[in-house]
Short mmCIF file of C-alpha atoms (C1' of nucleotides) in Angstrom, two decimals:
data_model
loop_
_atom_site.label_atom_id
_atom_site.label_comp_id
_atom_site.label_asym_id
_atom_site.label_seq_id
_atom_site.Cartn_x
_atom_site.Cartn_y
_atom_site.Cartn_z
CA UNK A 1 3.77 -29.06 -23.69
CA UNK A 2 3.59 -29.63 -19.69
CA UNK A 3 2.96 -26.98 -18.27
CA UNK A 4 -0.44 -26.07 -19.78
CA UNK A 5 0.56 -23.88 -22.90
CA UNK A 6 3.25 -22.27 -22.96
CA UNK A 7 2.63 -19.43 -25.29
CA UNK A 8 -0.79 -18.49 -23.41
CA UNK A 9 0.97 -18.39 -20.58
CA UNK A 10 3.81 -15.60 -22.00
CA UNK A 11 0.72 -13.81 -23.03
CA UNK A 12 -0.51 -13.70 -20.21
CA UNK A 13 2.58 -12.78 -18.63
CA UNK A 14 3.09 -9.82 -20.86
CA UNK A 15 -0.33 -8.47 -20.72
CA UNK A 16 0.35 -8.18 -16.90
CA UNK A 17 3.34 -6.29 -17.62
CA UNK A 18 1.58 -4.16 -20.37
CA UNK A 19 -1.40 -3.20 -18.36
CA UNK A 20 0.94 -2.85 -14.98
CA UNK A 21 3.75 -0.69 -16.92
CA UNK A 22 1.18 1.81 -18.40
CA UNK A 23 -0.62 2.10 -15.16
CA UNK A 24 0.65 1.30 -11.98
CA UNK A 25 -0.67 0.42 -9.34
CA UNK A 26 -3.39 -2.44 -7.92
CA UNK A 27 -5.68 -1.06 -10.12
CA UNK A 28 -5.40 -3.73 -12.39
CA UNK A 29 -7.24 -7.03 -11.50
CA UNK A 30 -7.46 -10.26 -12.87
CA UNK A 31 -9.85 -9.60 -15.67
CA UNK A 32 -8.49 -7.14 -17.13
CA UNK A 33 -5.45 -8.87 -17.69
CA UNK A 34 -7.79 -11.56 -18.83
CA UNK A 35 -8.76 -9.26 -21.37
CA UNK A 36 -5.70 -8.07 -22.59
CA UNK A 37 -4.63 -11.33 -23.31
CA UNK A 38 -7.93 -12.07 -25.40
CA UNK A 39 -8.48 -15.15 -22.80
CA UNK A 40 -11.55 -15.69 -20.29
CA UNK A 41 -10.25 -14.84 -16.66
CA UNK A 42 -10.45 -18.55 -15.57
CA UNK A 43 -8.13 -19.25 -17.77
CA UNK A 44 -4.97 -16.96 -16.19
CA UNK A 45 -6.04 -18.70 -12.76
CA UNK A 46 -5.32 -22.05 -14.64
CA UNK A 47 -1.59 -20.71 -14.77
CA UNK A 48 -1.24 -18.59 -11.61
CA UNK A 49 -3.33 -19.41 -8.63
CA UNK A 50 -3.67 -16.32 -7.27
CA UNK A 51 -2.97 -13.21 -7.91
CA UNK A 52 0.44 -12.92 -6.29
CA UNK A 53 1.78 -15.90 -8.23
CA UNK A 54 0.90 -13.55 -11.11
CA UNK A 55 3.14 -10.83 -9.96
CA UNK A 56 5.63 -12.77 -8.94
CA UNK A 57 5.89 -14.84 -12.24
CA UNK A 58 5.89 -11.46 -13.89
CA UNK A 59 9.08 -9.64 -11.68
CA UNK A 60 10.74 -13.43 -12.85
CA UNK A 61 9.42 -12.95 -16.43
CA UNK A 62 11.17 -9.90 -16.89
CA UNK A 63 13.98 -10.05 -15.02
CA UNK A 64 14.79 -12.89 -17.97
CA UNK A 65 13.88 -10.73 -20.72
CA UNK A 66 15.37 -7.52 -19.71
CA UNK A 67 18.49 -9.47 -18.35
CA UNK A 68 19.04 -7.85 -14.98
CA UNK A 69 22.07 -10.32 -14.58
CA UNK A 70 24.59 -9.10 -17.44
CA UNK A 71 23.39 -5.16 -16.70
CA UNK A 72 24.80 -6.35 -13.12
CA UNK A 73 27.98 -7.92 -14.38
CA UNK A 74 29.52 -4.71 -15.13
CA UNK A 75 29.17 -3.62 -11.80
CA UNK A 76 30.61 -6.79 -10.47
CA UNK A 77 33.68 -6.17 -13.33
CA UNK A 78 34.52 -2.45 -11.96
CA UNK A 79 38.29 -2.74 -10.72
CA UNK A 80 37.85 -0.38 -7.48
CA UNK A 81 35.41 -0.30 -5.07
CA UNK A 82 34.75 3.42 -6.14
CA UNK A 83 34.12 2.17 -9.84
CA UNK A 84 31.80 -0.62 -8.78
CA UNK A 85 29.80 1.41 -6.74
CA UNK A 86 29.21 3.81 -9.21
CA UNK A 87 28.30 0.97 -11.46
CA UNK A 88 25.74 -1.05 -9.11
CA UNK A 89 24.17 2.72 -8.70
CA UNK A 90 23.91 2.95 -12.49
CA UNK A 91 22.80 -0.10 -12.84
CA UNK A 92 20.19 -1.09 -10.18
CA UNK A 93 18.78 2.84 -10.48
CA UNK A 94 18.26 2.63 -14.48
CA UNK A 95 16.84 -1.11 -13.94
CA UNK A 96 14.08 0.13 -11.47
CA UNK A 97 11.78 2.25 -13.86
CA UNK A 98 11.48 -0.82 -15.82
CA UNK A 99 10.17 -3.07 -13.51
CA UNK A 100 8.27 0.28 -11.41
CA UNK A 101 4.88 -0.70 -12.09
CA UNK A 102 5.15 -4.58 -11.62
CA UNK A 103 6.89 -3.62 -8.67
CA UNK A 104 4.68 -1.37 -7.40
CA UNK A 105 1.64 -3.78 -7.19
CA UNK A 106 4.13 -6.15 -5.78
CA UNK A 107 4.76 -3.83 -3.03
CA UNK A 108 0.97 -3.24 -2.55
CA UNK A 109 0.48 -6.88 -1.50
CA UNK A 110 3.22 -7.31 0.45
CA UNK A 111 1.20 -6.42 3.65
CA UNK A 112 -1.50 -8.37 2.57
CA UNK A 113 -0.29 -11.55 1.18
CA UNK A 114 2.44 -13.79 2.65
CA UNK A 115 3.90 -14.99 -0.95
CA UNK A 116 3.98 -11.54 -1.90
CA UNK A 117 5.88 -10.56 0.79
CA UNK A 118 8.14 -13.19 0.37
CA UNK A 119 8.84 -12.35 -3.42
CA UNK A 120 9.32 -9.10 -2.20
CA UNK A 121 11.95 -9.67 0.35
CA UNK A 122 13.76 -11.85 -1.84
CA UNK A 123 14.17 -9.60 -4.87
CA UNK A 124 15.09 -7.09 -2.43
CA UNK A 125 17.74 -8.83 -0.57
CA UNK A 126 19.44 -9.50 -3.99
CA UNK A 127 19.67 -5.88 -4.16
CA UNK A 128 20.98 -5.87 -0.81
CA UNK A 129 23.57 -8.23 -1.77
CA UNK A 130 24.54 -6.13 -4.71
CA UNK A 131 25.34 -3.14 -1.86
CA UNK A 132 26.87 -4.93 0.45
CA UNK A 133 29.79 -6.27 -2.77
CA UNK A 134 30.17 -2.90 -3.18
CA UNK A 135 30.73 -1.72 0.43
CA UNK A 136 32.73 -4.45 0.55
CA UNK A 137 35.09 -3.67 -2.53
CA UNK A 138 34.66 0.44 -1.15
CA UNK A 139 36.06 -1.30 2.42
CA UNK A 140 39.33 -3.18 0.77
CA UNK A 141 40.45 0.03 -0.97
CA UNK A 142 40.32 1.65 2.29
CA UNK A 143 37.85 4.04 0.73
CA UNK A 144 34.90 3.14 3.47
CA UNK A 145 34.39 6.28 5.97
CA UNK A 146 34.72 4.79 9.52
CA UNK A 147 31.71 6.41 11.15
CA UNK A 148 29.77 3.50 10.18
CA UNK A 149 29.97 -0.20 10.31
CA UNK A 150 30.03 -2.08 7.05
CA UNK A 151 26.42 -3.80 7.86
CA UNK A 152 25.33 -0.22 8.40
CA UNK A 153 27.18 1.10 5.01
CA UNK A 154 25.47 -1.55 3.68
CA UNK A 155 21.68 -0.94 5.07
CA UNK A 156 22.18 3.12 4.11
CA UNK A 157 22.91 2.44 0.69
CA UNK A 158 20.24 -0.08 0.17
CA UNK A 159 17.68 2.05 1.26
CA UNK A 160 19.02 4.97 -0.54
CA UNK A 161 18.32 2.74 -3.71
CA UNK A 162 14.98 1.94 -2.46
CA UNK A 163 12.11 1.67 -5.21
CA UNK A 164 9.96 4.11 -3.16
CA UNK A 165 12.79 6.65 -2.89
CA UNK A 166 12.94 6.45 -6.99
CA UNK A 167 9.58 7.08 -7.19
CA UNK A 168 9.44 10.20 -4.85
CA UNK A 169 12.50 11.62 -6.53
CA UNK A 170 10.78 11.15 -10.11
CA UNK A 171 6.97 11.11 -9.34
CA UNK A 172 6.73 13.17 -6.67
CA UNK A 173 9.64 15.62 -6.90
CA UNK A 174 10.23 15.66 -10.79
CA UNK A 175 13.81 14.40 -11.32
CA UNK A 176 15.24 13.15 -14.72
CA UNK A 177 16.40 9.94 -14.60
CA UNK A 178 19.77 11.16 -15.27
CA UNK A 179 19.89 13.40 -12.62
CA UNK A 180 18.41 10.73 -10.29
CA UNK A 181 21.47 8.64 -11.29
CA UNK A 182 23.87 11.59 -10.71
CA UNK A 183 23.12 12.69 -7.60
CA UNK A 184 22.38 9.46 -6.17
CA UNK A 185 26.28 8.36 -6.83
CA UNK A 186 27.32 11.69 -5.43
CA UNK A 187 25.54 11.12 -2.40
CA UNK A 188 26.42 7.53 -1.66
CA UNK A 189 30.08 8.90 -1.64
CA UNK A 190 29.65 11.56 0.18
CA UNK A 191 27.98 9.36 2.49
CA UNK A 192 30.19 6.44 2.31
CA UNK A 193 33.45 7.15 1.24
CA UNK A 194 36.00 8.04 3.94
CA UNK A 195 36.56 11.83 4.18
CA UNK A 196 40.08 12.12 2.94
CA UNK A 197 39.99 11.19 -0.19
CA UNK B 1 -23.77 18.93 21.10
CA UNK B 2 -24.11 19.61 17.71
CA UNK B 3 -21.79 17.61 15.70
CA UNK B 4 -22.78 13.64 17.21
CA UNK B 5 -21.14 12.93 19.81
CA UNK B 6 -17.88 14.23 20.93
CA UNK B 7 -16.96 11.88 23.23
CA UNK B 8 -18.23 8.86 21.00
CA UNK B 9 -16.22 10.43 18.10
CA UNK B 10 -13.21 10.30 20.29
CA UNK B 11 -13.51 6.91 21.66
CA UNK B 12 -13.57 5.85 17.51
CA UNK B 13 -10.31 7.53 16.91
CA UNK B 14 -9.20 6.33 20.18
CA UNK B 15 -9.90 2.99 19.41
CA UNK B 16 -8.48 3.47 15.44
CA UNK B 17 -5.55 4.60 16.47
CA UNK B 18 -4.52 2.07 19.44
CA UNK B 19 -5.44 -0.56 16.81
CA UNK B 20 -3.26 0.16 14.14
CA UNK B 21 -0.57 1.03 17.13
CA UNK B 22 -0.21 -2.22 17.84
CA UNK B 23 -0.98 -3.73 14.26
CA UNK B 24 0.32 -1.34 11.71
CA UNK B 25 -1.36 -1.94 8.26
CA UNK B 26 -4.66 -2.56 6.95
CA UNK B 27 -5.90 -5.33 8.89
CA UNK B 28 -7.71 -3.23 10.66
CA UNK B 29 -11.44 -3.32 9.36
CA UNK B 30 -14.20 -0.89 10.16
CA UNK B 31 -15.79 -3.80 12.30
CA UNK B 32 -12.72 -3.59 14.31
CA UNK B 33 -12.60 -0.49 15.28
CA UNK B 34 -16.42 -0.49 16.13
CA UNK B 35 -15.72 -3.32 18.43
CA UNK B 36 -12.79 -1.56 20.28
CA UNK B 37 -14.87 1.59 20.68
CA UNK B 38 -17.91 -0.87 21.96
CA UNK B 39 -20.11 0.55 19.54
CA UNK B 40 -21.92 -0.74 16.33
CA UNK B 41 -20.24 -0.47 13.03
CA UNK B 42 -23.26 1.83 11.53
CA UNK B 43 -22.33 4.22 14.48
CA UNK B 44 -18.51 4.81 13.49
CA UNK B 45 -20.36 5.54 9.47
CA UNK B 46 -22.68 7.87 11.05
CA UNK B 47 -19.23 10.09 12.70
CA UNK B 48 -16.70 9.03 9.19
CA UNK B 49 -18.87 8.57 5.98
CA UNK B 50 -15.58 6.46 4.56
CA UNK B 51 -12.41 4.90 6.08
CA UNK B 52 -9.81 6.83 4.60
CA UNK B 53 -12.04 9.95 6.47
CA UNK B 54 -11.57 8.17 9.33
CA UNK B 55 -7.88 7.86 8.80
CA UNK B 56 -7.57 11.30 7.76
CA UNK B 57 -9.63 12.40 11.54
CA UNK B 58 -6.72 10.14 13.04
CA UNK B 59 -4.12 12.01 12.32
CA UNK B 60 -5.41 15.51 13.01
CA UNK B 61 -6.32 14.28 15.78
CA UNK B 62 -2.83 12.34 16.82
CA UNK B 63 -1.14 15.44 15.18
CA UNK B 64 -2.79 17.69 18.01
CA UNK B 65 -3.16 14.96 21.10
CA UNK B 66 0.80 14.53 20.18
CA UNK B 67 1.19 18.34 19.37
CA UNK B 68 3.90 18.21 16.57
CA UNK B 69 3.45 21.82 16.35
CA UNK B 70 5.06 22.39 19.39
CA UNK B 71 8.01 19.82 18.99
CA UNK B 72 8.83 21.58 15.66
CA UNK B 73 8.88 24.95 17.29
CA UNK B 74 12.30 24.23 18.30
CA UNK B 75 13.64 23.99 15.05
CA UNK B 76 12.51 26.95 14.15
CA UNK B 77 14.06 28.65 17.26
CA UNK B 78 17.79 27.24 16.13
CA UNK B 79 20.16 30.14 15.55
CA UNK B 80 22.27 28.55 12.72
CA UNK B 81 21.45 26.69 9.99
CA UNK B 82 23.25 23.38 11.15
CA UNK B 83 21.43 23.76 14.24
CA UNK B 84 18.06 23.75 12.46
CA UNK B 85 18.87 20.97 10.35
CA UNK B 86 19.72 18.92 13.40
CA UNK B 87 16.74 19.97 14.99
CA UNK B 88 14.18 19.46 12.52
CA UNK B 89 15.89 15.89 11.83
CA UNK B 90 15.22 15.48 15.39
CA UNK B 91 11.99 16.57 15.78
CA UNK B 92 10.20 14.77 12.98
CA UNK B 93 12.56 11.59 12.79
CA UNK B 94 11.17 11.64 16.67
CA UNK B 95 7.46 11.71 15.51
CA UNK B 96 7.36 8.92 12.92
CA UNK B 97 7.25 6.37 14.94
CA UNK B 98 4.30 7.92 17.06
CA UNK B 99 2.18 8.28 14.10
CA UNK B 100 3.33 5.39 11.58
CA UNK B 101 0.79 2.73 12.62
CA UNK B 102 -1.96 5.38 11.18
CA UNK B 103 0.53 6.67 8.37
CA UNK B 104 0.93 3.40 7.14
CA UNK B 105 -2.64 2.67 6.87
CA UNK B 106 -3.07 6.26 5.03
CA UNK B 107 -0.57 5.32 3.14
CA UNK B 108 -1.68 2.13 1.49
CA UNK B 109 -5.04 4.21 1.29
CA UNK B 110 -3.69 6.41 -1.10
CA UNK B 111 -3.14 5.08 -4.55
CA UNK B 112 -6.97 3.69 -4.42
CA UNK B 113 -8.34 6.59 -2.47
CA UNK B 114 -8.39 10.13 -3.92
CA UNK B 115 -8.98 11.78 -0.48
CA UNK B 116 -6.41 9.33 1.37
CA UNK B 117 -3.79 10.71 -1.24
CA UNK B 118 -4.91 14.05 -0.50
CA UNK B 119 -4.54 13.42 3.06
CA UNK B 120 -1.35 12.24 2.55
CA UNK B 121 -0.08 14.49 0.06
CA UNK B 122 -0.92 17.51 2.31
CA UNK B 123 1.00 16.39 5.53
CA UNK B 124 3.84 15.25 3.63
CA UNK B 125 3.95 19.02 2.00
CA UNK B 126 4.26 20.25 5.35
CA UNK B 127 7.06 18.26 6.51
CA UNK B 128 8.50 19.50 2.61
CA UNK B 129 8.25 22.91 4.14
CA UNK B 130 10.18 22.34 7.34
CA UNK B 131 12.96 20.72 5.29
CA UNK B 132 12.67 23.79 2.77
CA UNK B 133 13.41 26.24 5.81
CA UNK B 134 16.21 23.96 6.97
CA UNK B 135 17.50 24.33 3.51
CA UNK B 136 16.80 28.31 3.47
CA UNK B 137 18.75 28.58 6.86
CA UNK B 138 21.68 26.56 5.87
CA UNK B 139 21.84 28.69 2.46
CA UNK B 140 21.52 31.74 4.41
CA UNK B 141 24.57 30.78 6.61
CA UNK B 142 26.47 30.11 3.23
CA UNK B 143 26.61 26.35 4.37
CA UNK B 144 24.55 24.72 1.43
CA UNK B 145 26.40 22.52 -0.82
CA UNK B 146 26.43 24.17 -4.75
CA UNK B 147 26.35 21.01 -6.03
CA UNK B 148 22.57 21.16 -5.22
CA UNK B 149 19.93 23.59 -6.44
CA UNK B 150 17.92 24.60 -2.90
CA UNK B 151 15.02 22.67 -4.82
CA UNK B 152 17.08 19.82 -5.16
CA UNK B 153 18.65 19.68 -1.85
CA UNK B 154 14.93 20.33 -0.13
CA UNK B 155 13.74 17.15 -2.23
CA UNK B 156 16.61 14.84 -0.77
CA UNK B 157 16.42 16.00 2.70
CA UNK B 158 12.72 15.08 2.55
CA UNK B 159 13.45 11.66 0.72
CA UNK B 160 15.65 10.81 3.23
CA UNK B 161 13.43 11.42 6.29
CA UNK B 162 10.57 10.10 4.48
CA UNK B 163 8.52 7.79 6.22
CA UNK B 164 9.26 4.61 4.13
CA UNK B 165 12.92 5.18 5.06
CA UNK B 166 12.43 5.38 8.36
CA UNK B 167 10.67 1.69 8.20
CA UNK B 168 13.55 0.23 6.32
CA UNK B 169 16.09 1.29 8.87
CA UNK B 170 13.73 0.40 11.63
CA UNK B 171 12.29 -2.94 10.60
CA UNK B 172 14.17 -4.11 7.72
CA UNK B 173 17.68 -3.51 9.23
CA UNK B 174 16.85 -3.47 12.67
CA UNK B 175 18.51 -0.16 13.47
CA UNK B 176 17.77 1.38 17.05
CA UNK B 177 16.00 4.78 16.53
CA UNK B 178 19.07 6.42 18.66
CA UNK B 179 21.09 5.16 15.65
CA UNK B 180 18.60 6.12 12.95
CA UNK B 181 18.42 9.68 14.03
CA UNK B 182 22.42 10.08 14.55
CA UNK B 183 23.17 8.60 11.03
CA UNK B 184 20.27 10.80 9.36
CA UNK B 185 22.05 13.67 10.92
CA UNK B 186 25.64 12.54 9.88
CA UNK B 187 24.36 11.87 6.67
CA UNK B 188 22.18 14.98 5.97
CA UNK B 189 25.38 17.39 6.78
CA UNK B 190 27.10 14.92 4.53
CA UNK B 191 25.21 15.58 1.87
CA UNK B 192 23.98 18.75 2.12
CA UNK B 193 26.70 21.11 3.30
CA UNK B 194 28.96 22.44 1.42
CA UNK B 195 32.56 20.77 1.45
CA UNK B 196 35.16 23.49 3.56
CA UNK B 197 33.17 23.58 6.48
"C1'" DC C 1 -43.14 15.30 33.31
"C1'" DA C 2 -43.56 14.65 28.57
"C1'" DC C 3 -42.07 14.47 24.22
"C1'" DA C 4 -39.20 15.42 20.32
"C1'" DA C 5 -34.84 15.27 18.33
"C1'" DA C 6 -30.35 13.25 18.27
"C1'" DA C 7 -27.50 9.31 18.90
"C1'" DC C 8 -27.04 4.79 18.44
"C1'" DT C 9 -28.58 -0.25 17.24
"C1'" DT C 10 -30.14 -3.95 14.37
"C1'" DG C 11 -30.49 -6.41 10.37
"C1'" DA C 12 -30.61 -6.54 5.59
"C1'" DC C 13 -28.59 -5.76 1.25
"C1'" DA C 14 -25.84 -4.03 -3.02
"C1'" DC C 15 -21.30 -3.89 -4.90
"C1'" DC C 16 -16.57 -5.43 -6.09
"C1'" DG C 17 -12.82 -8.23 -6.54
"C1'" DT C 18 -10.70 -12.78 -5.49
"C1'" DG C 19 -10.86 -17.43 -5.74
"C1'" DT C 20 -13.47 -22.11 -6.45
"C1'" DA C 21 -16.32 -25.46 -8.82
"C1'" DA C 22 -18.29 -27.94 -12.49
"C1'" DA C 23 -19.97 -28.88 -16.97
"C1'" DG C 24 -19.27 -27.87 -21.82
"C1'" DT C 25 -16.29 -26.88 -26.17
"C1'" DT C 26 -12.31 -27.26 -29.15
"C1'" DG C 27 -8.35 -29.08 -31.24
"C1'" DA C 28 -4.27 -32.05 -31.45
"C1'" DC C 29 -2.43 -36.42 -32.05
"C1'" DA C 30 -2.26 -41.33 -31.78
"C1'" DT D 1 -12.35 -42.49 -33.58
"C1'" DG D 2 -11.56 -41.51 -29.17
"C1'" DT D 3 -9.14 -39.24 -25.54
"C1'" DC D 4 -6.73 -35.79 -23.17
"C1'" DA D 5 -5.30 -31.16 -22.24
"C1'" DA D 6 -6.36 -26.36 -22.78
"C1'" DC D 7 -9.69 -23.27 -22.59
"C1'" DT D 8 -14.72 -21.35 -22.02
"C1'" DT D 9 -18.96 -20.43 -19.66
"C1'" DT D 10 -21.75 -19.94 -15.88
"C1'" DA D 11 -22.47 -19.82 -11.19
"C1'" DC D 12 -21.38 -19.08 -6.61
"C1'" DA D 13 -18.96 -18.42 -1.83
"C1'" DC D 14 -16.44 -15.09 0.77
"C1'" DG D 15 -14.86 -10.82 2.90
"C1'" DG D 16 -14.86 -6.02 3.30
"C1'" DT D 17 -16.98 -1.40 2.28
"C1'" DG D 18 -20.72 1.36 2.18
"C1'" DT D 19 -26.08 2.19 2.13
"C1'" DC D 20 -30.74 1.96 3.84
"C1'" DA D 21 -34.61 1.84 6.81
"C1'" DA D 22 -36.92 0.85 10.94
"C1'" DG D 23 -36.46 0.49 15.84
"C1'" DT D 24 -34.59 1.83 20.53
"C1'" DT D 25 -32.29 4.60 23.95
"C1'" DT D 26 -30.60 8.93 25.68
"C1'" DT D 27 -30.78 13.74 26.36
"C1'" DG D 28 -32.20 18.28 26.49
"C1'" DT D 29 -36.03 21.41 26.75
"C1'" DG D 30 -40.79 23.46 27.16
#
DNA sequence: CACAAAACTTGACACCGTGTAAAGTTGACA
DNA sequence: TGTCAACTTTACACGGTGTCAAGTTTTGTG
């Protein structure tokens, strides 16, 4: 038992995500998590400093239990590059109403707080990774339209699988998630994929 | 002289907007702004009872100093609907960058300020609307895609030349806003036109 | 010119949320 | 039995927004 307690710690971890899911936002501040988790608020800054370590633990928290890695793996398994990026799009896009509202309040602090930024950029550029393995398998089938460079396939599908876009599409616009998914794919091609073929 | 005055108001948005010009985000406190304008903070309360009202007077005002209404007028001249596409693209992919120091503020004003969302919500229905007439024009040419519903295609065009985008290409990958506009172009056709043409 | 209203200043304060500090309580386990 | 770690309770500093009230300067008008 290092690391203070392990189970209050969880709890408080999943109260964050609780509170965060069912409204998100920055609405939610330290003691009402404190709250939620039937603690006193001094004790959730015993395990997270400040509030960005909170959020940050959290992202970490659930990337473990919702096991972002083996959704991933498929996409890594596709054989073409036409498969894979299908199957990054599938699975990045259905991952990202999961984490939306710890992500959100993420994003929220990101111009405020240095660590926050920080755990920000770094999730993202994971994600950015995951693109660029799939422009890359798009590029050695031969499938990758030459109007842009792969760095620039790369950024344009990234940012087409931006949280924010997500949540105008659904929020603001009123998209299933299904048809998020579809016509996400169908644009990446049309955008990506060399014209003849 | 009825309303304050005018030429104190201005030298507050004057000073709001050069501030968050060169320092786009939230860093920029009331206290700041009253120091630019060489006034006390009480007098910038006395002309904007709150900060997102301020914000809100910053735009309007930026919108008319800047005269958007003007730059969009060519768009709606365009005879065909590609050429109104381009334009609009053009025209408002041109503007972010004037007003995104302010929209950024607004914008991480909005999900704790009911009038900041408002604000926002209201300017980003206009730009909806020029992208809907893009849409109309292209349909009316027979040049919209039918894998799109005009609903659907007017939400994507206005995802993709949302403001957040923009950023990401900008400051996240460092793309020139030459290249931004050209590939927002390429890719808007891409997406939204219909295949044989 | 005088004086009243409007515009602005000065200084104080309430409110909220984050984060810090310190002393007290509880329970495990050795 | 005593000690240590986890947690509680209470209190407070800080920064930013917004409010209030009393005082001063500027401006327009009879």
């Amino acid at each position: 038992m290092s690391r203070k307690n392990i189970e209050t710690r969880n709890r408080i971890l999943e109260s964050t995500w609780r509170l965060l899911e069912t409204d998100p936002g920055n609405d939610v501040r330290m003691s009402d998590i404190a709250k939620e988790a039937g603690i006193s608020r001094q004790a959730v800054y015993l395990h997270f400093p400040k509030r960005a370590d909170l959020l940050v633990a959290t992202t970490r928290y659930l990337d473990e239990v919702r096991d972002i890695d083996a959704r991933l793996a498929a996409s890594r398994a596709a054989k073409t590059g036409l498969e894979r990026l299908d199957a990054f799009i599938q699975a990045w896009g259905n991952y990202i109403p999961e984490i939306y509202g710890v992500a959100k309040a993420l994003l929220a602090m990101k111009d405020q707080d240095e660590e926050a930024y920080n755990a920000w950029q770094g999730r993202m550029q994971a994600v950015r990774e995951g693109c660029e393995a799939a422009i890359n398998a798009l590029d050695r089938d031969g499938m990758l339209t030459n109007a842009l460079s792969k760095k620039e396939a790369t950024d344009l599908l990234w940012t087409m699988l931006s949280v924010r876009n997500w949540e105008q599409f659904r929020s603001e616009c009123n998209w299933t998630q299904a048809r998020y998914i579809d016509v996400t794919k169908a644009s990446a091609r049309k955008v990506l994929v060399a014209d003849g073929a």
